[in-house]
Amino acid sequence: MGSSGVSVTRSPAGSTGIQESLILVQGLPLILCQRMTDLRAGNANPILLHGKGKPMISPRSVRLLLSGALLLAMASASAAPITLGVEGTAYTFDPATMALEKSTGQGALPLSAPSANPLAVQNLAAEGASAAWEAPDRGLRFSCRVTPDGAFELNVTGEANSTITWPVGEVAAGEQLILARDSGLLVSPADPFWRQQLIEEEWNTLESLSMPVWGVLDGERCVSWMISTPFRNQIDFREATKPDGLAFTLSHEFHEMSPQREITIRVMVDEDAMPVTPGLRYREWLDATAGVTTLREKAAAVPAVERLLGAPHVYLWGDAPLSWLDIPTAKWKPFCTRLIAAAEVEGSFAARLKKQFNAEQWNAVLECVETEWPYEYMKRQIAEGLSVALQSPELDDHAASSEAERIQRNSRTLAEAFPGTFLPPEDWGNGVSLKMIRALEQRGFDRLRLCVPGVEGIASKPQVATEAEQRGWLMGTYDSYHSIHDPRKAGTDLTWPTAQMTPELWETGCIMRKDGSYLQGFKGIGRKLSPLKPLTNPPAQPFLPH
């Protein structure tokens, strides 16, 4: 009857017809009467619990004990830990407390601590390397398995608005936490800066991490944790029981609006590992389960992808039509002197040019004439005024079919109005310019991926994009398209073209919090666009015309 030292007997007087079932609750065998009404009415013979042959509890106490034990049994674990494994690998898992450990040559390696709020397990079935069970009172269904490559996987399906908290782990002093954030972080739990960041910040696997994966490195042993979905996962860090350690828990919510309320959490232990091991294990998992498209397969569909191979990524800043470098140093004072004089003529090109300058920019023009050696900040102010003017439809009377055509026409007019002052107009600009393309080529680059702040910089200088294309380079905007802005703000300074999409996406495709608010876009402008919406239901017109 177990090892508690307590045996269960019945009085020899008569039969009561009371049905009995033996249930083990926290190591204590109890006889639970299913017909409790008979016992309360006194129709049942007394049930006596004996320890070492002596009565321990009175009949009245038995009735109270049985009533309380019935409730306790319903709320507590009804399953013992199970051991699952494949050849050479074994894990012991408790379906009730969800404690997990792996058998190693040095003994048991704890991976997840027992929960303080055990599950009431029902319908447990375990065989070989897998098991399944339910926790109906929590609205959860479970299955777990040990995979052929030695990983442990827990799969959970939840009813609407149910939650699951697992794993419950710890990073001890001397161990290191591996986080897939940006290019990767290797953090000591004893480091005061990162300790504060981890405990005080809100961490989730969608925004806080680049991938839903993290690891704990102890010497050459690495425990890698990975999750099948980045959505609705919260990682909480807190002080551990041991000094300089950090405890962590992962919580997942099965939201009522989620079309598929299921999650798989995978853990793998490597004895010979590196800080990049969790990332490698996650990639292997994706390759095996998600049907990842390789770069070679993408190149077959889009041949230009081949240009990415071995290509450095260069970010080009400065897409204004004209740069302060486009006027040689010796030309600045003569140019400003002529500009001031020509602007006095009512209705002249120079007069229209002056109207596009703000007060600070025009003061820089006046100061340049009086300065012996014009300095860089002054030159930049004047160049900014000229760039604004070149984009203005008020500078030239001729109609233009596009902004690019207008800038090119105004640039030629400016160069002709002040001959001998500027470099050739087709070479104007700074980051996005022909002079930059040539400078990069002279440095020996035979392949490049050139990133620009927005599509405007390329649209206004098509000759730069053409030059990059002829060299076999790639050129495009750095925008990730994860921001989406209100279509009603199109054409204003409160948006940018790559964030302008369809009204349908704005209304139905954004990431909403549980309280009904939306995640904000880049720089806090607009909202964040869910990748699921355009991928699963792409609109006929994904982007608004510019």
Coordinates of C-alpha atoms in Angstrom, one line a residue:
M1 CA 0.0 0.0 0.0
G2 CA 2.9 2.4 -0.4
S3 CA 5.7 3.5 1.9
S4 CA 3.9 5.9 4.1
G5 CA 3.6 3.4 7.0
V6 CA -0.1 3.8 7.1
S7 CA -2.4 0.9 6.2
V8 CA -6.1 1.0 5.4
T9 CA -8.6 -1.6 6.9
R10 CA -12.3 -1.9 7.3
S11 CA -14.4 -2.9 10.3
P12 CA -15.5 -6.5 10.1
A13 CA -19.1 -5.7 10.9
G14 CA -21.3 -6.2 8.0
S15 CA -21.3 -5.1 4.4
T16 CA -22.3 -1.6 3.4
G17 CA -22.1 -1.8 -0.4
I18 CA -19.9 1.3 -0.4
Q19 CA -17.9 1.4 -3.6
E20 CA -14.2 2.2 -3.0
S21 CA -11.4 3.4 -5.2
L22 CA -7.7 3.7 -4.3
I23 CA -6.1 7.0 -5.3
L24 CA -2.5 8.0 -4.5
V25 CA -2.3 11.7 -3.5
Q26 CA 1.2 13.0 -2.7
G27 CA 2.3 9.6 -1.5
L28 CA -0.7 9.0 0.9
P29 CA -3.0 6.1 0.0
L30 CA -6.6 6.9 0.7
I31 CA -9.9 5.1 0.4
L32 CA -12.4 7.5 -1.2
C33 CA -16.1 6.6 -0.8
Q34 CA -18.0 7.3 -4.0
R35 CA -21.3 7.1 -2.1
M36 CA -20.6 9.8 0.4
T37 CA -24.3 10.1 1.3
D38 CA -24.3 6.7 2.9
L39 CA -21.3 7.6 5.0
R40 CA -22.8 11.0 6.1
A41 CA -26.1 9.2 7.1
G42 CA -24.2 6.7 9.3
N43 CA -25.2 3.8 7.1
A44 CA -21.6 2.8 6.4
N45 CA -19.5 0.9 8.8
P46 CA -16.6 2.9 10.3
I47 CA -13.4 3.0 8.3
L48 CA -10.4 3.0 10.5
L49 CA -6.9 4.0 9.5
H50 CA -4.2 2.2 11.5
G51 CA -0.6 2.9 12.0
K52 CA 1.4 0.0 13.4
G53 CA -1.8 -1.7 14.4
K54 CA -3.3 1.2 16.5
P55 CA -6.2 3.4 15.5
M56 CA -5.1 6.8 14.4
I57 CA -8.3 8.6 13.3
S58 CA -11.8 8.5 14.6
P59 CA -14.8 7.7 12.4
R60 CA -15.8 11.4 12.4
S61 CA -12.3 12.5 11.4
V62 CA -12.4 9.9 8.7
R63 CA -15.5 11.5 7.2
L64 CA -13.8 14.9 7.2
L65 CA -10.6 13.4 5.8
L66 CA -12.4 11.6 3.0
S67 CA -14.3 14.8 2.0
G68 CA -11.2 16.9 2.0
A69 CA -9.1 14.2 0.2
L70 CA -11.7 13.9 -2.5
L71 CA -11.3 17.7 -3.3
L72 CA -7.5 17.4 -3.0
A73 CA -7.4 14.5 -5.4
M74 CA -9.4 16.4 -7.9
A75 CA -7.1 19.4 -7.8
S76 CA -3.7 17.7 -7.5
A77 CA -1.6 15.5 -9.7
S78 CA -2.9 12.1 -10.6
A79 CA 0.1 10.9 -12.6
A80 CA 3.6 10.0 -11.7
P81 CA 6.7 11.2 -13.6
I82 CA 7.3 9.3 -16.9
T83 CA 10.6 8.4 -18.6
L84 CA 10.7 8.7 -22.3
G85 CA 13.6 8.1 -24.6
V86 CA 15.3 6.9 -27.8
E87 CA 18.5 5.0 -28.1
G88 CA 21.1 6.7 -26.0
T89 CA 18.8 9.6 -24.8
A90 CA 16.3 9.6 -21.9
Y91 CA 14.2 12.3 -20.3
T92 CA 12.1 12.2 -17.2
F93 CA 9.0 14.4 -17.2
D94 CA 6.3 15.0 -14.7
P95 CA 3.0 15.7 -16.5
A96 CA 1.5 17.3 -13.4
T97 CA 4.3 19.6 -12.2
M98 CA 6.0 19.7 -15.7
A99 CA 9.4 19.2 -14.2
L100 CA 11.9 18.0 -16.7
E101 CA 15.3 16.5 -16.5
K102 CA 17.7 14.6 -18.8
S103 CA 19.7 11.6 -17.9
T104 CA 23.4 12.1 -18.5
G105 CA 26.6 10.2 -17.7
Q106 CA 27.0 12.4 -14.6
G107 CA 23.4 11.9 -13.4
A108 CA 20.2 13.8 -13.9
L109 CA 20.4 17.3 -15.5
P110 CA 17.5 19.5 -14.4
L111 CA 16.0 21.4 -17.3
S112 CA 12.7 22.8 -16.0
A113 CA 11.8 23.1 -12.3
P114 CA 8.4 21.8 -11.0
S115 CA 5.5 24.2 -11.1
A116 CA 4.1 25.5 -7.8
N117 CA 0.6 25.0 -9.3
P118 CA 0.4 21.4 -10.6
L119 CA -2.0 20.2 -13.2
A120 CA -4.9 17.8 -12.6
V121 CA -3.8 15.3 -15.2
Q122 CA -6.3 13.0 -17.0
N123 CA -6.2 10.4 -19.7
L124 CA -2.4 9.9 -19.5
A125 CA -1.1 7.5 -22.1
A126 CA 2.7 6.9 -22.5
E127 CA 4.5 4.5 -24.7
G128 CA 8.1 4.4 -25.8
A129 CA 9.3 7.9 -26.7
S130 CA 6.0 9.7 -26.5
A131 CA 3.1 10.5 -24.2
A132 CA -0.2 12.4 -24.2
W133 CA -2.6 13.7 -21.6
E134 CA -5.1 16.4 -20.7
A135 CA -5.8 19.0 -18.1
P136 CA -9.5 19.8 -18.7
D137 CA -9.8 22.3 -15.8
R138 CA -7.1 24.4 -17.5
G139 CA -8.4 23.9 -21.0
L140 CA -5.2 22.3 -22.2
R141 CA -4.2 19.2 -24.1
F142 CA -0.6 18.0 -24.1
S143 CA 1.7 15.6 -26.0
C144 CA 5.4 15.2 -25.7
R145 CA 8.1 13.1 -27.3
V146 CA 11.8 12.5 -27.6
T147 CA 12.8 13.0 -31.2
P148 CA 15.2 10.8 -33.1
D149 CA 17.9 13.4 -32.9
G150 CA 17.6 13.5 -29.0
A151 CA 15.5 16.6 -28.4
F152 CA 12.5 16.8 -26.1
E153 CA 9.4 18.5 -27.5
L154 CA 6.3 19.5 -25.6
N155 CA 3.2 20.3 -27.7
V156 CA 0.3 22.2 -26.1
T157 CA -3.1 23.0 -27.6
G158 CA -5.2 25.4 -25.5
E159 CA -8.8 26.6 -25.4
A160 CA -9.5 30.3 -26.0
N161 CA -7.7 32.5 -23.5
S162 CA -6.0 29.7 -21.7
T163 CA -2.3 30.0 -20.8
I164 CA 0.7 27.7 -20.3
T165 CA 3.9 28.6 -18.3
W166 CA 6.8 26.4 -19.3
P167 CA 9.8 26.1 -19.0
V168 CA 10.8 27.3 -15.5
G169 CA 14.6 27.5 -15.7
E170 CA 17.6 29.1 -14.2
V171 CA 20.9 30.6 -15.3
A172 CA 23.4 29.9 -12.5
A173 CA 26.4 32.0 -11.6
G174 CA 29.2 30.9 -13.9
E175 CA 26.8 30.1 -16.7
Q176 CA 26.0 32.4 -19.6
L177 CA 22.7 33.3 -21.2
I178 CA 22.5 33.2 -25.0
L179 CA 19.9 35.5 -26.5
A180 CA 19.0 35.8 -30.2
R181 CA 18.8 39.6 -30.1
D182 CA 20.3 41.6 -33.0
S183 CA 23.6 39.8 -33.8
G184 CA 23.4 37.7 -30.7
L185 CA 24.1 38.3 -27.0
L186 CA 26.2 36.3 -24.5
V187 CA 25.3 37.6 -21.1
S188 CA 26.6 36.7 -17.6
P189 CA 23.7 36.7 -15.0
A190 CA 26.1 38.4 -12.6
D191 CA 26.8 41.4 -14.8
P192 CA 25.0 44.3 -13.1
F193 CA 24.0 46.1 -16.3
W194 CA 22.5 43.1 -18.0
R195 CA 21.0 41.8 -14.8
Q196 CA 19.0 45.1 -14.5
Q197 CA 18.0 45.0 -18.2
L198 CA 16.8 41.5 -18.0
I199 CA 14.8 41.9 -14.8
E200 CA 13.3 45.3 -15.5
E201 CA 12.6 45.1 -19.3
E202 CA 9.7 43.4 -20.9
W203 CA 10.9 40.5 -23.0
N204 CA 8.9 38.7 -25.6
T205 CA 10.0 36.5 -28.5
L206 CA 8.4 38.8 -31.2
E207 CA 10.0 42.2 -30.5
S208 CA 12.8 41.5 -27.9
L209 CA 14.4 38.6 -29.9
S210 CA 15.3 38.2 -33.5
M211 CA 14.2 34.6 -33.3
P212 CA 12.2 32.6 -30.7
V213 CA 15.2 30.8 -29.3
W214 CA 17.6 31.2 -26.4
G215 CA 20.2 29.1 -24.6
V216 CA 22.1 28.5 -21.4
L217 CA 25.9 27.8 -21.8
D218 CA 27.8 26.0 -19.0
G219 CA 31.4 25.4 -20.2
E220 CA 30.9 23.4 -23.4
R221 CA 27.4 22.2 -22.5
C222 CA 24.6 24.2 -24.0
V223 CA 20.8 23.9 -23.3
S224 CA 18.9 25.3 -26.3
W225 CA 15.3 26.3 -26.0
M226 CA 13.2 27.1 -29.1
I227 CA 9.6 27.8 -29.8
S228 CA 7.4 27.1 -32.9
T229 CA 5.8 30.5 -32.9
P230 CA 7.1 34.0 -31.9
F231 CA 3.6 35.3 -31.0
R232 CA 2.2 35.8 -27.5
N233 CA 5.3 34.5 -25.7
Q234 CA 6.5 36.4 -22.6
I235 CA 9.9 35.7 -21.0
D236 CA 10.1 36.9 -17.4
F237 CA 13.5 37.1 -15.6
R238 CA 13.8 37.4 -11.9
E239 CA 16.3 36.8 -9.0
A240 CA 17.2 33.2 -8.6
T241 CA 17.5 31.4 -5.2
K242 CA 21.3 31.2 -5.5
P243 CA 23.5 34.3 -5.5
D244 CA 24.3 35.9 -8.9
G245 CA 21.8 33.6 -10.7
L246 CA 18.8 34.4 -12.8
A247 CA 15.5 32.5 -13.0
F248 CA 13.3 32.7 -16.1
T249 CA 9.9 31.5 -17.1
L250 CA 8.2 31.4 -20.5
S251 CA 4.4 32.1 -20.6
H252 CA 2.3 31.6 -23.7
E253 CA -1.3 32.8 -24.2
F254 CA -3.8 30.9 -26.4
H255 CA -5.6 34.0 -27.5
E256 CA -9.3 33.7 -28.6
M257 CA -8.5 35.6 -31.9
S258 CA -5.7 33.3 -32.8
P259 CA -6.7 31.0 -35.7
Q260 CA -4.4 28.1 -34.4
R261 CA -4.0 27.8 -30.7
E262 CA -1.1 25.5 -30.5
I263 CA 2.6 25.8 -29.5
T264 CA 5.6 23.4 -29.6
I265 CA 8.5 24.1 -27.2
R266 CA 11.7 22.2 -28.0
V267 CA 14.8 21.7 -25.8
M268 CA 18.1 20.1 -26.8
V269 CA 21.2 19.5 -24.8
D270 CA 24.6 19.6 -26.5
E271 CA 27.7 18.5 -24.6
D272 CA 30.2 20.0 -27.1
A273 CA 28.7 23.4 -27.9
M274 CA 29.4 27.0 -28.8
P275 CA 27.5 30.3 -28.3
V276 CA 25.9 29.9 -31.8
T277 CA 24.6 26.4 -31.0
P278 CA 21.0 27.5 -30.2
G279 CA 20.9 29.3 -33.6
L280 CA 22.2 26.3 -35.4
R281 CA 19.7 24.0 -33.6
Y282 CA 16.8 26.3 -34.5
R283 CA 17.8 26.4 -38.1
E284 CA 17.9 22.6 -38.2
W285 CA 14.4 22.5 -36.7
L286 CA 13.1 24.9 -39.3
D287 CA 14.7 23.0 -42.1
A288 CA 13.0 19.8 -40.9
T289 CA 9.6 21.2 -40.1
A290 CA 8.9 24.5 -41.8
G291 CA 9.9 23.9 -45.4
V292 CA 12.5 26.7 -45.5
T293 CA 13.2 28.0 -49.0
T294 CA 16.9 28.0 -49.6
L295 CA 18.8 30.9 -51.3
R296 CA 19.5 28.6 -54.3
E297 CA 15.7 28.0 -54.7
K298 CA 15.0 31.7 -54.4
A299 CA 17.7 32.5 -57.0
A300 CA 16.0 30.0 -59.4
A301 CA 12.8 32.1 -59.1
V302 CA 14.5 35.5 -59.0
P303 CA 17.9 35.4 -60.7
A304 CA 19.1 38.7 -59.2
V305 CA 19.3 36.9 -55.8
E306 CA 22.6 35.5 -57.1
R307 CA 24.1 39.0 -56.7
L308 CA 23.7 38.7 -52.9
L309 CA 26.3 36.0 -52.7
G310 CA 29.4 37.5 -51.1
A311 CA 28.1 41.0 -51.5
P312 CA 28.8 43.5 -48.7
H313 CA 25.9 45.6 -47.6
V314 CA 26.5 49.3 -47.8
Y315 CA 24.1 52.0 -46.4
L316 CA 24.1 55.2 -48.4
W317 CA 23.0 58.2 -46.5
G318 CA 22.4 61.6 -48.2
D319 CA 20.0 61.5 -51.1
A320 CA 19.5 65.2 -51.5
P321 CA 19.7 66.5 -55.1
L322 CA 22.8 68.6 -54.4
S323 CA 25.7 68.3 -51.9
W324 CA 28.1 70.9 -50.6
L325 CA 30.8 68.8 -52.3
D326 CA 29.3 69.7 -55.7
I327 CA 30.8 73.3 -55.6
P328 CA 34.6 73.4 -55.5
T329 CA 36.1 75.4 -52.6
A330 CA 37.3 78.3 -54.7
K331 CA 33.9 78.8 -56.2
W332 CA 31.8 79.4 -53.1
K333 CA 32.4 83.1 -52.6
P334 CA 32.0 84.0 -56.3
F335 CA 28.8 82.0 -56.5
C336 CA 27.2 83.6 -53.4
T337 CA 28.2 87.1 -54.6
R338 CA 26.6 86.5 -58.0
L339 CA 23.5 84.9 -56.4
I340 CA 22.8 87.9 -54.1
A341 CA 23.1 90.3 -57.0
A342 CA 21.0 88.3 -59.4
A343 CA 18.3 87.8 -56.8
E344 CA 17.7 91.5 -56.8
V345 CA 16.1 91.3 -60.2
E346 CA 12.3 90.8 -59.8
G347 CA 11.0 87.6 -61.3
S348 CA 14.5 86.2 -62.2
F349 CA 15.5 82.6 -61.7
A350 CA 17.8 83.7 -58.9
A351 CA 14.9 85.6 -57.2
R352 CA 12.7 82.5 -57.3
L353 CA 15.7 80.5 -56.0
K354 CA 16.0 82.9 -53.0
K355 CA 12.4 82.4 -52.1
Q356 CA 13.0 78.7 -51.4
F357 CA 15.7 79.4 -48.8
N358 CA 14.8 79.7 -45.1
A359 CA 16.2 82.6 -43.1
E360 CA 19.2 80.6 -41.7
Q361 CA 20.1 79.3 -45.1
W362 CA 20.0 82.8 -46.7
N363 CA 22.0 84.3 -43.9
A364 CA 24.7 81.6 -44.7
V365 CA 24.8 83.0 -48.3
L366 CA 25.3 86.6 -47.0
E367 CA 27.9 85.5 -44.5
C368 CA 29.8 83.5 -47.2
V369 CA 30.5 86.7 -49.1
E370 CA 32.1 88.3 -46.0
T371 CA 34.1 85.2 -44.9
E372 CA 37.6 84.7 -46.1
W373 CA 37.4 80.9 -45.9
P374 CA 33.8 79.5 -46.0
Y375 CA 33.5 76.7 -43.5
E376 CA 31.7 73.3 -43.9
Y377 CA 28.6 74.1 -41.8
M378 CA 28.0 77.3 -43.9
K379 CA 28.4 75.3 -47.1
R380 CA 26.0 72.6 -45.9
Q381 CA 23.3 75.2 -45.1
I382 CA 23.5 76.8 -48.6
A383 CA 23.5 73.4 -50.3
E384 CA 20.4 72.4 -48.3
G385 CA 18.6 75.6 -49.5
L386 CA 19.6 74.8 -53.1
S387 CA 18.3 71.2 -52.7
V388 CA 15.0 72.4 -51.5
A389 CA 14.7 74.8 -54.4
L390 CA 15.6 72.1 -57.0
Q391 CA 12.6 70.0 -55.8
S392 CA 10.2 72.9 -55.9
P393 CA 7.8 73.2 -58.9
E394 CA 7.9 77.0 -58.4
L395 CA 11.5 77.2 -59.5
D396 CA 10.9 76.4 -63.2
D397 CA 7.9 77.4 -65.4
H398 CA 8.0 74.2 -67.4
A399 CA 5.7 71.4 -66.6
A400 CA 7.3 68.1 -65.4
S401 CA 5.7 64.6 -65.6
S402 CA 7.5 63.4 -62.4
E403 CA 9.6 64.7 -59.5
A404 CA 12.7 63.2 -61.0
E405 CA 12.2 65.0 -64.3
R406 CA 11.6 68.3 -62.4
I407 CA 14.8 67.9 -60.3
Q408 CA 16.8 67.2 -63.4
R409 CA 15.4 70.2 -65.3
N410 CA 15.9 72.5 -62.4
S411 CA 19.5 71.2 -61.9
R412 CA 20.4 72.0 -65.5
T413 CA 18.8 75.4 -65.2
L414 CA 20.8 76.2 -62.1
A415 CA 24.1 75.0 -63.7
E416 CA 23.4 77.1 -66.8
A417 CA 22.5 80.2 -64.7
F418 CA 25.9 80.1 -62.9
P419 CA 28.3 78.6 -65.4
G420 CA 31.6 77.3 -64.1
T421 CA 30.4 77.0 -60.5
F422 CA 29.2 73.4 -60.2
L423 CA 30.3 69.9 -61.1
P424 CA 28.3 68.3 -63.9
P425 CA 24.6 68.0 -62.7
E426 CA 24.5 64.3 -63.4
D427 CA 27.2 63.9 -60.7
W428 CA 25.5 65.9 -58.0
G429 CA 24.7 64.3 -54.7
N430 CA 26.5 62.7 -51.8
G431 CA 25.6 59.2 -50.7
V432 CA 23.3 58.5 -53.6
S433 CA 25.4 59.8 -56.4
L434 CA 27.5 58.7 -59.4
K435 CA 30.6 59.9 -57.6
M436 CA 29.9 57.4 -54.8
I437 CA 29.4 54.6 -57.2
R438 CA 32.7 55.3 -58.9
A439 CA 34.5 55.7 -55.5
L440 CA 33.3 52.3 -54.4
E441 CA 34.4 50.7 -57.6
Q442 CA 37.8 52.2 -57.2
R443 CA 38.1 50.6 -53.8
G444 CA 37.9 47.2 -55.5
F445 CA 34.3 46.2 -54.9
D446 CA 33.0 43.9 -57.6
R447 CA 29.6 43.2 -56.0
L448 CA 27.5 45.2 -53.5
R449 CA 24.1 45.5 -52.0
L450 CA 23.4 49.3 -51.7
C451 CA 20.8 50.4 -49.3
V452 CA 19.2 53.8 -49.4
P453 CA 16.8 55.5 -46.8
G454 CA 13.8 55.5 -49.1
V455 CA 12.5 55.1 -52.6
E456 CA 12.6 58.8 -53.1
G457 CA 16.4 58.9 -53.3
I458 CA 16.5 56.4 -56.2
A459 CA 13.4 57.9 -58.0
S460 CA 15.0 61.3 -58.2
K461 CA 18.3 60.0 -59.5
P462 CA 17.6 57.1 -61.9
Q463 CA 21.1 57.5 -63.4
V464 CA 22.6 56.3 -60.1
A465 CA 20.4 53.1 -60.1
T466 CA 21.2 52.5 -63.7
E467 CA 25.0 52.8 -63.0
A468 CA 24.7 50.3 -60.1
E469 CA 22.7 47.9 -62.3
Q470 CA 25.3 48.0 -65.1
R471 CA 28.0 46.9 -62.6
G472 CA 25.8 44.0 -61.4
W473 CA 25.1 45.5 -58.0
L474 CA 21.8 45.5 -56.1
M475 CA 20.3 48.7 -55.0
G476 CA 17.1 49.3 -53.0
T477 CA 15.5 50.8 -49.9
Y478 CA 16.5 49.5 -46.4
D479 CA 12.8 49.8 -45.2
S480 CA 11.5 46.5 -43.8
Y481 CA 7.9 47.3 -44.7
H482 CA 6.8 46.3 -41.2
S483 CA 5.4 49.8 -40.6
I484 CA 2.1 50.8 -42.0
H485 CA 0.7 54.3 -41.9
D486 CA -2.8 55.8 -42.2
P487 CA -3.5 56.2 -45.9
R488 CA -5.2 59.6 -45.1
K489 CA -1.7 61.0 -44.3
A490 CA -0.2 60.1 -47.6
G491 CA 1.7 63.1 -49.1
T492 CA 2.4 64.7 -45.7
D493 CA 5.5 64.8 -43.5
L494 CA 3.8 62.3 -41.1
T495 CA 4.5 59.3 -43.4
W496 CA 6.9 57.9 -45.9
P497 CA 6.1 56.0 -49.2
T498 CA 7.2 52.5 -48.1
A499 CA 4.7 52.7 -45.2
Q500 CA 1.8 53.6 -47.4
M501 CA -0.2 50.5 -48.3
T502 CA -3.9 49.8 -48.9
P503 CA -6.7 51.0 -46.7
E504 CA -7.8 47.4 -46.3
L505 CA -4.4 46.5 -44.8
W506 CA -4.5 49.5 -42.5
E507 CA -7.9 48.4 -41.1
T508 CA -7.4 44.7 -40.9
G509 CA -3.7 43.8 -41.1
C510 CA -2.1 45.4 -38.1
I511 CA -0.9 43.8 -34.8
M512 CA -3.4 44.4 -32.0
R513 CA -2.8 44.0 -28.3
K514 CA -5.3 42.2 -26.2
D515 CA -6.7 45.5 -24.9
G516 CA -7.5 46.6 -28.4
S517 CA -4.5 49.0 -28.9
Y518 CA -2.0 48.6 -31.7
L519 CA 1.8 48.1 -31.7
Q520 CA 3.4 51.2 -33.0
G521 CA 5.5 51.3 -36.2
F522 CA 9.1 52.5 -36.6
K523 CA 9.8 55.7 -34.7
G524 CA 6.4 55.4 -33.1
I525 CA 4.6 56.4 -36.3
G526 CA 1.6 54.4 -37.5
R527 CA 1.2 50.7 -36.6
K528 CA 3.1 47.4 -37.1
L529 CA 1.9 45.3 -40.0
S530 CA 1.3 41.6 -39.3
P531 CA 3.2 39.5 -41.8
L532 CA 0.4 37.0 -41.7
K533 CA -2.1 39.2 -43.4
P534 CA -0.4 40.1 -46.7
L535 CA 1.1 36.5 -46.9
T536 CA -2.2 34.7 -46.4
N537 CA -4.5 37.2 -48.0
P538 CA -2.5 39.5 -50.3
P539 CA -4.5 42.5 -51.5
A540 CA -4.8 43.1 -55.3
Q541 CA -2.9 46.4 -54.8
P542 CA -0.3 46.0 -52.1
F543 CA 1.0 49.6 -52.2
L544 CA -0.6 52.8 -53.0
P545 CA 0.7 54.7 -56.1
H546 CA 3.1 57.6 -55.3

